[in-house]
Coordinates of C-alpha atoms and ligand atoms in Angstrom, one line a residue:
M182 CA 27.8 2.2 30.1
A183 CA 30.8 -0.1 30.7
E184 CA 33.8 0.3 28.4
P185 CA 33.9 -2.5 25.8
K186 CA 36.0 -5.4 26.7
M187 CA 39.0 -4.7 24.5
T188 CA 40.5 -7.7 26.1
T189 CA 44.3 -8.1 25.9
L190 CA 43.7 -11.8 26.2
R191 CA 44.5 -13.5 22.9
P192 CA 41.5 -15.3 21.4
T193 CA 43.6 -18.5 21.4
D194 CA 44.0 -18.2 25.2
A195 CA 40.3 -18.0 25.8
P196 CA 39.0 -21.0 27.7
A197 CA 36.3 -21.6 25.1
W198 CA 38.9 -21.5 22.3
K199 CA 40.8 -24.3 24.0
A200 CA 37.6 -26.2 24.6
L201 CA 36.7 -25.8 21.0
Q202 CA 40.1 -27.2 20.0
A203 CA 39.5 -30.3 22.1
H204 CA 36.0 -30.6 20.8
Y205 CA 37.1 -30.3 17.2
E206 CA 39.3 -33.4 17.6
K207 CA 36.2 -35.3 18.7
I208 CA 33.9 -34.2 15.9
K209 CA 36.1 -33.4 13.0
D210 CA 35.3 -36.7 11.2
V211 CA 31.7 -37.1 12.2
P212 CA 29.6 -37.0 9.1
L213 CA 26.5 -34.9 8.7
R214 CA 24.7 -38.1 7.7
Q215 CA 25.2 -39.3 11.2
L216 CA 24.3 -36.1 12.9
F217 CA 21.0 -36.0 11.0
A218 CA 20.3 -39.7 11.6
D219 CA 21.0 -39.2 15.3
D220 CA 18.6 -36.3 15.6
P221 CA 15.5 -36.3 13.4
Q222 CA 14.7 -32.8 14.5
R223 CA 18.0 -31.4 13.6
G224 CA 16.8 -29.6 10.5
T225 CA 14.1 -27.7 12.4
R226 CA 16.1 -27.3 15.6
L227 CA 19.4 -25.8 14.3
T228 CA 17.6 -22.9 12.7
A229 CA 17.0 -19.3 13.7
E230 CA 14.6 -16.6 12.6
G231 CA 15.5 -13.0 12.1
P232 CA 13.6 -10.1 10.6
G233 CA 12.3 -11.5 7.3
L234 CA 15.0 -14.1 7.2
Y235 CA 15.2 -17.8 8.1
L236 CA 18.6 -19.3 8.8
D237 CA 19.0 -23.0 8.5
Y238 CA 22.5 -23.9 9.9
S239 CA 21.8 -27.5 10.5
K240 CA 24.0 -28.6 7.5
N241 CA 27.0 -27.4 9.4
R242 CA 29.5 -29.7 11.0
V243 CA 28.4 -28.8 14.5
T244 CA 26.6 -30.3 17.5
D245 CA 24.8 -28.6 20.3
E246 CA 28.1 -28.6 22.2
T247 CA 29.9 -26.8 19.3
M248 CA 27.3 -24.1 19.3
R249 CA 27.4 -23.8 23.0
L250 CA 31.2 -23.4 22.9
L251 CA 31.1 -20.9 20.1
V252 CA 28.6 -18.7 21.9
Q253 CA 30.7 -19.0 25.0
L254 CA 33.7 -17.9 22.9
A255 CA 31.8 -14.9 21.7
R256 CA 30.9 -14.0 25.3
E257 CA 34.5 -14.5 26.5
R258 CA 35.7 -12.3 23.6
G259 CA 33.3 -9.5 24.7
V260 CA 31.4 -9.5 21.4
E261 CA 28.3 -8.2 23.2
E262 CA 30.1 -5.4 24.9
R263 CA 31.8 -4.4 21.7
R264 CA 28.5 -4.5 19.9
D265 CA 27.0 -2.2 22.5
A266 CA 29.9 0.1 22.3
M267 CA 29.5 0.4 18.6
F268 CA 25.8 1.1 18.9
C269 CA 26.3 3.9 21.3
G270 CA 29.0 5.7 19.3
K271 CA 32.2 4.7 21.2
K272 CA 35.4 5.1 19.0
I273 CA 35.9 1.4 18.4
N274 CA 37.9 2.1 15.2
I275 CA 40.9 2.5 17.3
T276 CA 43.5 3.0 14.6
E277 CA 41.6 6.0 13.2
K278 CA 40.1 7.0 16.5
R279 CA 36.6 7.0 15.0
A280 CA 33.2 5.9 16.0
V281 CA 31.7 3.2 13.8
L282 CA 28.1 4.2 13.3
H283 CA 26.7 2.9 10.1
I284 CA 23.8 1.8 12.3
A285 CA 22.9 5.5 12.8
L286 CA 22.4 5.8 9.1
R287 CA 19.2 3.8 9.4
A288 CA 18.1 4.8 12.9
P289 CA 14.5 6.1 12.9
R290 CA 13.9 9.8 13.1
G291 CA 14.0 11.0 16.7
T292 CA 16.4 8.4 18.0
R293 CA 19.5 9.9 19.7
I294 CA 23.0 8.5 19.1
E295 CA 25.8 10.8 20.1
V296 CA 29.3 11.2 18.9
D297 CA 31.4 13.6 21.0
G298 CA 28.3 14.8 22.7
K299 CA 26.4 15.6 19.5
D300 CA 23.4 13.7 18.2
V301 CA 24.1 12.4 14.7
V302 CA 20.7 10.9 13.9
A303 CA 19.2 14.4 13.3
D304 CA 22.0 15.1 10.8
V305 CA 21.3 11.8 9.1
H306 CA 17.7 12.6 8.5
E307 CA 18.5 16.1 7.3
V308 CA 20.6 14.6 4.6
L309 CA 18.0 11.9 3.8
D310 CA 15.4 14.7 3.4
K311 CA 17.7 16.6 1.1
M312 CA 18.3 13.4 -0.9
A313 CA 14.6 12.7 -1.1
A314 CA 13.8 16.2 -2.3
F315 CA 16.5 16.0 -5.0
S316 CA 15.6 12.5 -6.1
N317 CA 12.0 13.6 -6.5
R318 CA 13.1 16.6 -8.6
V319 CA 15.2 14.4 -10.9
R320 CA 12.6 11.6 -11.1
S321 CA 9.8 14.0 -11.9
G322 CA 11.8 15.9 -14.6
E323 CA 11.7 19.1 -12.6
W324 CA 15.5 19.1 -12.4
K325 CA 16.6 20.2 -15.8
G326 CA 20.0 19.9 -17.5
H327 CA 21.8 22.9 -19.0
T328 CA 19.8 22.9 -22.2
G329 CA 16.5 22.6 -20.4
K330 CA 16.0 18.8 -20.9
A331 CA 15.0 16.5 -18.1
I332 CA 17.6 14.0 -16.8
K333 CA 17.3 10.5 -18.2
N334 CA 20.7 9.1 -17.4
V335 CA 22.4 8.9 -14.0
I336 CA 26.0 7.9 -13.8
N337 CA 27.6 7.2 -10.4
I338 CA 31.3 7.9 -10.4
G339 CA 33.0 6.3 -7.4
I340 CA 35.1 3.3 -6.5
G341 CA 35.3 0.7 -3.7
G342 CA 32.8 1.6 -1.0
S343 CA 31.5 4.4 -3.1
Y344 CA 30.7 2.1 -6.0
L345 CA 30.1 -1.6 -5.0
G346 CA 27.0 -0.9 -2.8
P347 CA 25.3 1.4 -5.3
E348 CA 25.8 -0.9 -8.2
M349 CA 24.8 -4.0 -6.2
A350 CA 21.7 -2.3 -4.9
Y351 CA 20.7 -1.0 -8.3
I352 CA 20.9 -4.5 -9.8
A353 CA 19.1 -6.1 -6.9
L354 CA 16.2 -3.6 -7.1
R355 CA 16.2 -3.0 -10.8
D356 CA 12.6 -4.1 -11.1
L357 CA 11.6 -1.1 -9.0
S358 CA 13.8 1.3 -11.0
D359 CA 12.2 4.0 -13.1
P360 CA 12.1 2.3 -16.6
K361 CA 12.5 5.6 -18.4
M362 CA 15.8 6.2 -16.8
T363 CA 19.3 4.6 -17.3
F364 CA 21.7 4.1 -14.4
R365 CA 25.4 3.3 -14.9
F366 CA 28.4 3.0 -12.6
V367 CA 31.9 4.0 -13.4
A368 CA 34.6 2.9 -11.0
N369 CA 37.7 1.7 -12.9
V370 CA 40.4 4.3 -13.9
D371 CA 40.6 2.3 -17.1
G372 CA 39.1 4.8 -19.6
A373 CA 37.2 1.9 -21.2
A374 CA 34.8 2.0 -18.2
F375 CA 33.9 5.7 -18.8
V376 CA 33.6 5.3 -22.6
D377 CA 31.4 2.2 -22.2
A378 CA 29.1 4.0 -19.7
T379 CA 28.7 7.1 -21.9
H380 CA 29.1 6.2 -25.5
D381 CA 25.4 6.0 -26.2
L382 CA 24.2 8.7 -23.9
D383 CA 23.1 12.3 -24.6
A384 CA 25.1 14.6 -22.4
S385 CA 22.2 17.1 -22.2
E386 CA 20.2 14.4 -20.4
T387 CA 22.9 13.0 -18.2
L388 CA 23.6 13.6 -14.5
F389 CA 26.9 12.6 -12.8
I390 CA 26.9 11.8 -9.1
L391 CA 30.5 12.1 -7.9
S392 CA 30.6 9.8 -5.0
S393 CA 33.8 10.0 -2.9
K394 CA 34.1 10.3 0.8
T395 CA 37.5 11.9 0.6
F396 CA 37.1 13.5 -2.9
T397 CA 40.8 12.8 -3.5
T398 CA 40.7 9.2 -4.8
L399 CA 42.8 9.0 -8.0
E400 CA 40.3 6.9 -10.0
T401 CA 37.3 8.9 -9.1
M402 CA 38.9 12.3 -9.5
T403 CA 40.3 11.2 -12.9
N404 CA 36.9 9.9 -14.1
A405 CA 35.3 13.1 -12.7
A406 CA 37.6 15.3 -14.7
T407 CA 36.8 13.2 -17.8
A408 CA 33.1 13.5 -17.2
R409 CA 33.4 17.3 -16.7
K410 CA 35.2 17.5 -20.1
W411 CA 32.6 15.3 -21.7
I412 CA 29.8 17.5 -20.5
V413 CA 31.5 20.8 -21.3
D414 CA 32.6 19.6 -24.8
A415 CA 29.1 18.4 -25.6
L416 CA 27.2 21.4 -24.1
K417 CA 29.8 24.0 -25.0
N418 CA 29.6 25.8 -21.8
D419 CA 31.5 25.6 -18.5
S420 CA 28.4 26.6 -16.6
A421 CA 26.8 23.3 -17.6
V422 CA 28.7 21.6 -14.8
A423 CA 26.3 23.1 -12.2
K424 CA 23.3 21.2 -13.8
H425 CA 25.0 18.0 -14.6
F426 CA 27.1 17.2 -11.5
V427 CA 26.2 16.6 -7.9
A428 CA 28.5 15.3 -5.2
V429 CA 28.4 12.9 -2.3
S430 CA 31.3 13.5 0.0
T431 CA 32.6 14.6 3.4
N432 CA 35.0 17.1 1.7
A433 CA 33.1 20.3 1.0
E434 CA 36.2 22.2 0.0
G435 CA 37.2 19.6 -2.7
V436 CA 33.6 19.6 -4.0
S437 CA 33.6 23.4 -4.3
K438 CA 36.9 23.4 -6.1
F439 CA 35.5 21.0 -8.7
G440 CA 32.9 23.6 -9.4
I441 CA 29.9 22.0 -7.7
D442 CA 27.8 24.3 -5.6
T443 CA 27.8 22.7 -2.1
A444 CA 24.1 23.2 -2.1
N445 CA 24.2 20.2 -4.5
M446 CA 26.5 18.2 -2.2
F447 CA 25.1 15.4 0.0
G448 CA 27.2 14.9 3.1
F449 CA 28.2 12.1 5.3
W450 CA 30.6 11.7 8.2
D451 CA 33.9 10.2 9.2
W452 CA 32.1 7.6 11.3
V453 CA 30.8 5.9 8.2
G454 CA 33.4 3.6 6.7
G455 CA 33.4 3.4 2.9
R456 CA 32.3 -0.2 2.8
Y457 CA 29.6 0.5 5.3
S458 CA 28.2 3.5 3.4
M459 CA 25.7 2.2 0.8
D460 CA 22.9 3.5 3.0
S461 CA 24.4 6.9 3.5
A462 CA 24.2 9.6 0.8
I463 CA 26.4 7.2 -1.2
G464 CA 23.0 5.6 -1.9
L465 CA 21.8 8.6 -3.8
S466 CA 21.8 6.8 -7.1
T467 CA 19.8 4.0 -5.5
M468 CA 17.2 6.5 -4.2
I469 CA 16.9 8.2 -7.5
A470 CA 16.4 4.8 -9.2
V471 CA 13.8 3.3 -6.8
G472 CA 12.3 6.4 -5.2
P473 CA 12.5 7.7 -1.6
K474 CA 9.7 5.4 -0.4
N475 CA 11.5 2.2 -1.5
Y476 CA 14.8 3.7 -0.1
E477 CA 13.0 4.2 3.2
D478 CA 12.1 0.5 3.2
L479 CA 15.7 -0.5 2.5
L480 CA 16.8 1.5 5.5
A481 CA 14.0 -0.1 7.6
G482 CA 15.4 -3.5 6.6
F483 CA 18.9 -2.5 7.8
H484 CA 17.4 -1.2 11.0
D485 CA 15.4 -4.4 11.6
M486 CA 18.6 -6.4 11.5
D487 CA 20.4 -3.9 13.7
E488 CA 17.8 -4.3 16.3
H489 CA 17.9 -8.1 15.9
F490 CA 21.7 -8.1 16.4
R491 CA 21.5 -5.6 19.3
T492 CA 18.8 -7.4 21.3
T493 CA 18.7 -11.1 20.4
P494 CA 20.6 -13.5 22.6
L495 CA 23.6 -14.8 20.8
E496 CA 22.2 -18.3 20.7
K497 CA 19.4 -17.1 18.3
N498 CA 21.2 -14.1 16.8
L499 CA 21.6 -14.6 13.0
P500 CA 24.7 -12.5 12.3
A501 CA 26.4 -13.7 15.5
L502 CA 25.7 -17.4 14.6
M503 CA 26.9 -16.9 11.1
G504 CA 30.1 -15.1 12.2
L505 CA 30.8 -17.8 14.8
L506 CA 30.4 -20.5 12.2
T507 CA 32.9 -18.7 10.0
V508 CA 35.3 -18.7 13.0
W509 CA 34.7 -22.4 13.5
Y510 CA 35.7 -23.3 9.9
N511 CA 38.4 -20.7 9.6
N512 CA 40.2 -21.3 12.9
F513 CA 39.5 -25.0 13.7
F514 CA 39.0 -26.7 10.3
G515 CA 41.6 -24.6 8.6
A516 CA 39.1 -23.5 5.8
Q517 CA 40.5 -20.7 3.7
T518 CA 37.4 -19.4 2.0
V519 CA 33.7 -18.8 2.3
G520 CA 31.5 -19.1 -0.8
I521 CA 28.5 -16.8 -1.1
M522 CA 25.9 -18.1 -3.6
P523 CA 22.8 -16.0 -3.9
Y524 CA 20.1 -17.9 -5.9
A525 CA 18.8 -14.8 -7.6
D526 CA 20.0 -13.2 -10.8
N527 CA 19.3 -9.7 -9.3
M528 CA 21.8 -10.5 -6.5
K529 CA 24.6 -11.1 -9.0
R530 CA 26.8 -8.4 -7.5
F531 CA 26.1 -9.4 -3.9
P532 CA 29.2 -11.7 -3.6
A533 CA 31.4 -8.9 -5.0
Y534 CA 29.9 -6.5 -2.5
L535 CA 30.5 -8.9 0.4
Q536 CA 34.0 -9.5 -0.8
Q537 CA 34.9 -5.9 0.0
L538 CA 32.8 -5.8 3.1
Q539 CA 34.5 -8.8 4.6
M540 CA 38.0 -8.9 3.2
E541 CA 38.7 -5.2 3.7
S542 CA 37.3 -5.4 7.2
N543 CA 38.8 -8.6 8.5
G544 CA 41.9 -9.0 6.3
K545 CA 44.2 -7.9 9.2
H546 CA 47.6 -9.2 10.4
V547 CA 47.8 -7.4 13.7
D548 CA 45.5 -7.4 16.7
L549 CA 44.1 -4.3 18.5
E550 CA 47.4 -3.9 20.4
G551 CA 49.4 -4.0 17.2
N552 CA 50.8 -7.4 17.9
H553 CA 51.1 -9.9 15.0
V554 CA 48.2 -12.3 15.2
E555 CA 49.0 -16.0 15.7
W556 CA 45.6 -17.0 14.6
Q557 CA 43.9 -16.9 11.2
T558 CA 41.8 -13.8 10.5
G559 CA 39.4 -13.1 7.7
P560 CA 38.7 -15.8 5.1
I561 CA 38.7 -15.2 1.3
I562 CA 35.2 -14.4 0.2
W563 CA 34.0 -15.2 -3.2
G564 CA 30.9 -16.4 -5.1
E565 CA 28.6 -16.2 -8.0
P566 CA 24.9 -16.4 -8.3
G567 CA 23.2 -19.8 -8.6
T568 CA 22.6 -21.6 -10.7
D569 CA 25.4 -20.2 -12.9
G570 CA 28.1 -21.3 -10.5
Q571 CA 26.9 -24.9 -10.5
H572 CA 28.0 -25.3 -14.1
S573 CA 31.4 -23.8 -13.4
F574 CA 33.2 -24.2 -10.1
Y575 CA 30.8 -26.3 -7.9
Q576 CA 32.7 -29.4 -9.0
L577 CA 35.5 -28.5 -6.7
I578 CA 33.2 -27.8 -3.8
H579 CA 31.6 -31.2 -4.2
Q580 CA 34.7 -33.4 -4.9
G581 CA 37.8 -31.2 -4.5
T582 CA 40.2 -31.6 -1.6
K583 CA 39.4 -28.2 0.0
L584 CA 36.7 -27.5 2.6
I585 CA 34.6 -24.6 1.3
P586 CA 31.7 -23.6 3.6
C587 CA 29.1 -21.8 1.6
D588 CA 26.2 -19.5 2.3
F589 CA 23.2 -20.2 0.0
I590 CA 20.6 -17.4 -0.2
G591 CA 17.2 -18.0 -1.7
F592 CA 14.0 -16.1 -2.1
C593 CA 10.7 -18.0 -2.0
Q594 CA 8.7 -15.7 -4.2
P595 CA 9.9 -14.9 -7.7
L596 CA 10.5 -11.4 -9.1
S597 CA 9.7 -12.5 -12.6
P598 CA 6.3 -13.9 -13.8
L599 CA 8.2 -17.0 -14.8
T600 CA 7.2 -19.1 -11.8
V601 CA 8.1 -22.5 -13.3
Q602 CA 11.6 -21.2 -13.7
H603 CA 11.6 -20.1 -10.1
D604 CA 10.7 -23.6 -8.9
Y605 CA 13.6 -24.9 -10.9
L606 CA 15.9 -22.3 -9.4
M607 CA 14.8 -23.1 -5.8
A608 CA 15.0 -26.8 -6.5
N609 CA 18.6 -26.3 -7.3
V610 CA 19.6 -24.4 -4.2
L611 CA 17.9 -27.0 -2.0
A612 CA 19.5 -29.8 -4.0
Q613 CA 23.0 -28.4 -3.8
A614 CA 22.8 -28.0 0.0
E615 CA 21.5 -31.5 0.2
A616 CA 24.2 -33.0 -2.1
L617 CA 27.0 -31.2 -0.4
A618 CA 25.9 -32.3 3.1
F619 CA 25.0 -35.9 2.3
G620 CA 26.9 -36.8 -0.9
K621 CA 26.6 -40.2 -2.4
T622 CA 28.4 -43.4 -1.3
A623 CA 29.9 -46.1 -3.5
E624 CA 27.3 -48.5 -2.2
E625 CA 24.5 -46.2 -3.2
L626 CA 26.0 -45.7 -6.6
K627 CA 26.5 -49.5 -7.1
A628 CA 22.9 -50.1 -6.1
E629 CA 21.9 -47.6 -8.8
G630 CA 23.9 -49.5 -11.4
S631 CA 27.0 -47.4 -11.6
P632 CA 29.7 -49.3 -13.5
D633 CA 32.5 -50.3 -11.2
F634 CA 35.2 -48.5 -13.2
Q635 CA 33.3 -45.2 -12.8
T636 CA 32.1 -45.6 -9.2
P637 CA 35.1 -44.0 -7.4
F638 CA 34.9 -41.0 -9.6
R639 CA 31.2 -40.5 -9.0
V640 CA 31.4 -40.8 -5.2
C641 CA 30.6 -37.5 -3.4
E642 CA 31.8 -37.7 0.1
G643 CA 29.4 -35.1 1.4
N644 CA 30.1 -33.4 4.7
R645 CA 30.5 -30.1 3.0
P646 CA 28.9 -27.4 5.2
T647 CA 26.4 -24.8 4.1
N648 CA 24.1 -22.2 5.6
T649 CA 20.8 -21.7 3.9
V650 CA 19.3 -18.2 4.3
L651 CA 15.7 -18.0 3.1
A652 CA 13.6 -14.9 2.6
D653 CA 10.1 -14.5 1.2
K654 CA 11.0 -12.1 -1.5
L655 CA 13.8 -9.8 -2.7
T656 CA 12.4 -6.4 -1.7
P657 CA 14.2 -3.3 -0.6
R658 CA 13.5 -4.2 3.0
T659 CA 14.9 -7.7 2.5
L660 CA 18.0 -6.3 0.9
G661 CA 18.6 -4.1 3.8
T662 CA 18.3 -7.0 6.3
L663 CA 20.7 -9.1 4.2
V664 CA 23.4 -6.4 4.0
A665 CA 23.1 -5.7 7.7
L666 CA 23.2 -9.4 8.4
Y667 CA 26.6 -9.6 6.9
E668 CA 27.8 -6.3 8.4
H669 CA 27.2 -7.7 11.8
N670 CA 28.5 -11.2 10.9
V671 CA 31.8 -9.5 10.0
F672 CA 31.7 -7.5 13.2
T673 CA 31.3 -10.7 15.2
Q674 CA 34.3 -12.3 13.6
G675 CA 36.5 -9.3 14.1
A676 CA 35.5 -9.0 17.7
V677 CA 36.5 -12.7 18.3
W678 CA 39.8 -12.2 16.5
N679 CA 40.6 -8.9 18.4
I680 CA 41.2 -7.0 15.2
D681 CA 40.1 -3.5 14.0
S682 CA 37.5 -4.4 11.3
F683 CA 37.0 -0.7 10.4
D684 CA 40.4 0.5 9.1
Q685 CA 42.1 -0.5 5.8
W686 CA 45.7 0.6 6.0
G687 CA 46.8 -2.2 3.7
V688 CA 45.4 -0.5 0.6
E689 CA 47.6 2.6 1.1
L690 CA 51.0 1.3 0.0
G691 CA 49.9 0.4 -3.5
K692 CA 48.4 3.8 -4.0
V693 CA 51.6 5.5 -3.0
L694 CA 53.7 3.4 -5.3
A695 CA 51.3 4.0 -8.2
K696 CA 51.8 7.8 -7.7
R697 CA 55.5 7.3 -8.1
I698 CA 55.2 5.1 -11.2
I699 CA 52.8 7.3 -13.1
P700 CA 55.4 9.9 -14.1
E701 CA 57.8 7.1 -15.0
L702 CA 55.3 5.8 -17.5
E703 CA 54.3 9.2 -18.8
S704 CA 57.6 11.0 -19.1
E705 CA 59.0 11.9 -22.5
A706 CA 62.6 11.4 -21.5
A707 CA 63.8 8.0 -20.4
P708 CA 63.2 7.8 -16.6
Q709 CA 65.9 6.8 -14.1
L710 CA 64.3 3.7 -12.7
K711 CA 65.2 2.8 -9.2
H712 CA 62.7 -0.1 -8.5
D713 CA 63.6 -3.7 -8.2
S714 CA 64.7 -5.4 -11.5
S715 CA 61.2 -6.9 -12.1
T716 CA 59.4 -3.6 -11.8
N717 CA 62.1 -1.7 -13.8
T718 CA 61.8 -4.2 -16.7
L719 CA 58.0 -4.1 -16.7
I720 CA 58.1 -0.3 -16.9
S721 CA 60.6 -0.4 -19.7
R722 CA 58.6 -2.9 -21.6
Y723 CA 55.4 -0.8 -21.3
R724 CA 57.2 2.3 -22.5
K725 CA 58.7 0.4 -25.4
S726 CA 55.3 -0.9 -26.5
L727 CA 54.1 2.7 -26.6
G728 CA 57.2 3.9 -28.5
R729 CA 58.5 5.9 -25.5
K730 CA 62.2 6.3 -24.8
N731 CA 64.0 3.9 -22.4
Ligands
LIG171 C1 36.2 1.3 2.1 C2 37.4 1.8 1.6 C3 37.5 2.1 0.1 C4 36.9 3.4 -0.3 C5 37.4 3.8 -1.7 C6 36.8 5.1 -2.2 O1 35.9 1.0 3.2 O2 37.8 2.9 2.4 O3 36.9 1.1 -0.7 O4 35.5 3.4 -0.2 O5 38.8 3.8 -1.7 O6 37.1 6.1 -1.4 P1 36.4 7.5 -1.5 O7 35.0 7.4 -1.3 O8 37.1 8.4 -0.5 O9 36.7 8.0 -2.9

């Protein structure tokens, strides 16, 4: 297979980029009202179908020419070659010299994907089988705690990529979760999180899953030590640890040192990035909650979207189209953010999940050659579930001075039996996309009897772009396709921008500085502070508040 086109050409020098710049000048003021009036089929034409998902991108400020040029840009940037390189295990995470193979986590049994000449799919299924056996033991009550009681409470301790996916997935699929069991997630090193998660639980019925790829993360190791003490204090025996802790990690040595038998460790590999790991063993809490069969469906959804991304021409490829539209607004319209609005209460943590996925992946300031980029990279990702956001920040999207492209995600079939409420919910998502696109003119308002003094304030200019993603129902399979949709969307953006979407060096500096500050906060004697005057003063103030010497 050909090496991926890790082109040294800057994206801004690509012929399609230049053509898009010229094209932007022509269409930047064209209203969506006009685009829809000129083409009555627009709302059915500018759509694409993926596995279980329907994407309507007609309410974007694009023409056929825009889409043609964006696809051309993707081709010139080598998006397809890089995608193929990812799928066959090439080390496209160049700063860490690692393959990027989250797609192998959901590859069907028997598929072969090699890293350094070794098939990884067999290993993936070995771990999945071990997870399934363990989940079944916990769910059936066969796995007993130290005092002989079955496990009723599962607490995942982990942060970042070892937390956001499990919590998001648990809430998304909570209707399928075993109602006799309680699931909680502790991430923050703030002790309040641990206390809140455990204050009403019986230690003898509680299992901790220590989820940490490295098994060195300060927050997770601190909470793990607290959990260990909580169990040992309550059950009055060190040996209780074996029955109340399992680990998900790549660091067998660290896990052993903690006192967990590595037989109760679920492994994964360096080719799984933290934020791409919710379908690795990091998903153990999800599997215990919904059962191995539903977890299998979740993986099947991921795989469906992987196959769609891998095989569908870019013109009809959902993640590629969404990624290219983000590039369009980010690099040509100068939009700074993308709003993610799932119209489903169960998807309330999806925006936070995508925030990490996208901002950690594409928040980069140098290109693959290490040169400072002279083009914008990843946008700010944010969002809240609908309809809550409508009564909060949508005002600014409708009438503010910033262009905020939004993704609206809706599910046709309700999860609750309250179907009337579901019609209201869906009416709102459709209405918001309509209002943002078409707005309301002064003339229309006047014709409706708006008083003159109010009219300018009530005008909605419209021309605010949205994607609408529709699925039939929020099932495990749908959730898998949605997450993979955004994974590959992020991939497409990163490939266009020529950045490494799979490292995250930017988070290191703060960790190092925190390690230096910890003893300066804790010490009994007054510390010799050698920071800047702001940090020194803040440290002194903190110490003073706690009655420590300065
Ligand atoms: C994700 C990041 C980061 C990571 C956490 C937790 O891509 O690498 O969010 O997941 O820092 O790391 P550990 O799993 O090693 O504790």
